[in-house]
């Protein structure tokens, strides 16, 4: 299998994982920052949906005006794109963790 084929196969496996499963594969100090980045992505999708003024429930947007809340509907509509954005953030933390782990340790005197 070529490198590109392996990368695509890995991406296919990752896209099926929840953000909490992805977070569990990160070093502990990167888990919360990663989840915050995913929350920001979720909020962006929610804000974009609310800006269309076409709520998915008759009574209006269920999270309009609620700070920090994300709506499930726009995430379901853009599921693959949303997951890929979270995976891209996950990859940044994963690389940072691998870099840190492979860095030579300086002996303290």
Short mmCIF file of C-alpha atoms in Angstrom, two decimals:
data_model
loop_
_atom_site.label_atom_id
_atom_site.label_comp_id
_atom_site.label_asym_id
_atom_site.label_seq_id
_atom_site.Cartn_x
_atom_site.Cartn_y
_atom_site.Cartn_z
CA UNK A 1 0.00 0.00 0.00
CA UNK A 2 1.39 3.38 -0.97
CA UNK A 3 1.71 6.23 1.52
CA UNK A 4 -1.26 8.12 0.06
CA UNK A 5 -3.44 5.00 0.18
CA UNK A 6 -2.48 4.45 3.84
CA UNK A 7 -3.25 8.07 4.67
CA UNK A 8 -6.70 7.80 3.08
CA UNK A 9 -7.38 4.51 4.85
CA UNK A 10 -6.41 6.08 8.18
CA UNK A 11 -8.62 9.11 7.47
CA UNK A 12 -11.53 6.77 6.73
CA UNK A 13 -11.06 5.08 10.11
CA UNK A 14 -10.70 8.37 11.96
CA UNK A 15 -13.82 9.91 10.41
CA UNK A 16 -15.87 7.13 12.01
CA UNK A 17 -14.57 7.95 15.49
CA UNK A 18 -16.22 10.34 17.93
CA UNK A 19 -14.36 13.41 19.12
CA UNK A 20 -14.04 11.75 22.54
CA UNK A 21 -12.47 8.65 20.98
CA UNK A 22 -10.04 10.89 19.11
CA UNK A 23 -9.25 12.82 22.29
CA UNK A 24 -8.48 9.58 24.12
CA UNK A 25 -5.69 8.91 21.61
CA UNK A 26 -3.96 12.20 22.47
CA UNK A 27 -1.56 12.90 25.29
CA UNK A 28 -3.58 13.96 28.36
CA UNK A 29 -2.52 17.61 28.18
CA UNK A 30 -3.85 17.90 24.61
CA UNK A 31 -7.30 16.38 25.20
CA UNK A 32 -9.14 19.41 26.58
CA UNK A 33 -7.61 21.86 24.08
CA UNK A 34 -8.61 19.51 21.26
CA UNK A 35 -12.18 19.24 22.56
CA UNK A 36 -12.35 23.04 22.83
CA UNK A 37 -11.30 23.34 19.18
CA UNK A 38 -14.03 20.89 18.16
CA UNK A 39 -16.54 22.89 20.24
CA UNK A 40 -15.50 26.04 18.38
CA UNK A 41 -16.10 24.26 15.06
CA UNK A 42 -19.51 23.11 16.30
CA UNK A 43 -20.37 26.65 17.37
CA UNK A 44 -19.36 28.01 13.96
CA UNK A 45 -21.69 25.55 12.21
CA UNK A 46 -24.46 26.53 14.65
CA UNK A 47 -23.92 30.25 14.05
CA UNK A 48 -23.88 29.78 10.27
CA UNK A 49 -27.12 27.82 10.45
CA UNK A 50 -28.82 30.40 12.69
CA UNK A 51 -27.76 33.19 10.31
CA UNK A 52 -29.81 31.56 7.53
CA UNK A 53 -33.03 32.34 9.46
CA UNK A 54 -34.47 28.95 8.49
CA UNK A 55 -34.80 27.12 11.82
CA UNK A 56 -35.24 23.36 11.86
CA UNK A 57 -37.99 23.60 14.51
CA UNK A 58 -41.19 25.57 14.08
CA UNK A 59 -40.70 27.61 17.25
CA UNK A 60 -37.30 28.89 16.10
CA UNK A 61 -33.69 27.98 16.66
CA UNK A 62 -33.38 26.06 19.91
CA UNK A 63 -29.92 27.43 20.73
CA UNK A 64 -30.26 31.00 19.45
CA UNK A 65 -28.96 33.38 22.07
CA UNK A 66 -27.57 30.61 24.29
CA UNK A 67 -23.84 31.17 24.77
CA UNK A 68 -21.61 28.21 24.04
CA UNK A 69 -24.39 25.93 22.84
CA UNK A 70 -24.12 24.01 19.59
CA UNK A 71 -27.01 22.65 17.58
CA UNK A 72 -26.96 19.07 16.36
CA UNK A 73 -28.82 19.71 13.09
CA UNK A 74 -26.11 21.63 11.20
CA UNK A 75 -23.55 19.08 12.39
CA UNK A 76 -25.65 16.23 11.04
CA UNK A 77 -26.10 18.02 7.71
CA UNK A 78 -22.37 18.61 7.36
CA UNK A 79 -21.28 15.48 9.21
CA UNK A 80 -18.34 14.43 7.05
CA UNK A 81 -16.98 17.96 6.68
CA UNK A 82 -17.41 18.62 10.42
CA UNK A 83 -15.63 15.38 11.33
CA UNK A 84 -12.80 16.14 8.91
CA UNK A 85 -12.32 19.56 10.50
CA UNK A 86 -12.06 17.96 13.94
CA UNK A 87 -9.64 15.36 12.56
CA UNK A 88 -7.47 18.15 11.14
CA UNK A 89 -7.33 19.72 14.61
CA UNK A 90 -6.63 16.30 16.16
CA UNK A 91 -3.74 15.79 13.75
CA UNK A 92 -2.13 19.06 14.87
CA UNK A 93 -2.19 17.93 18.49
CA UNK A 94 -1.05 14.43 17.54
CA UNK A 95 1.96 15.81 15.68
CA UNK A 96 2.75 18.16 18.57
CA UNK A 97 2.64 15.21 20.98
CA UNK A 98 4.84 13.04 18.78
CA UNK A 99 7.32 15.88 18.35
CA UNK A 100 7.44 16.41 22.10
CA UNK A 101 7.84 12.67 22.75
CA UNK A 102 10.67 12.31 20.22
CA UNK A 103 12.55 15.42 21.32
CA UNK A 104 15.81 14.64 23.09
CA UNK A 105 15.57 15.04 26.82
CA UNK A 106 18.05 17.43 28.38
CA UNK A 107 19.59 16.11 31.56
CA UNK A 108 19.14 18.40 34.52
CA UNK A 109 22.11 18.94 36.77
#
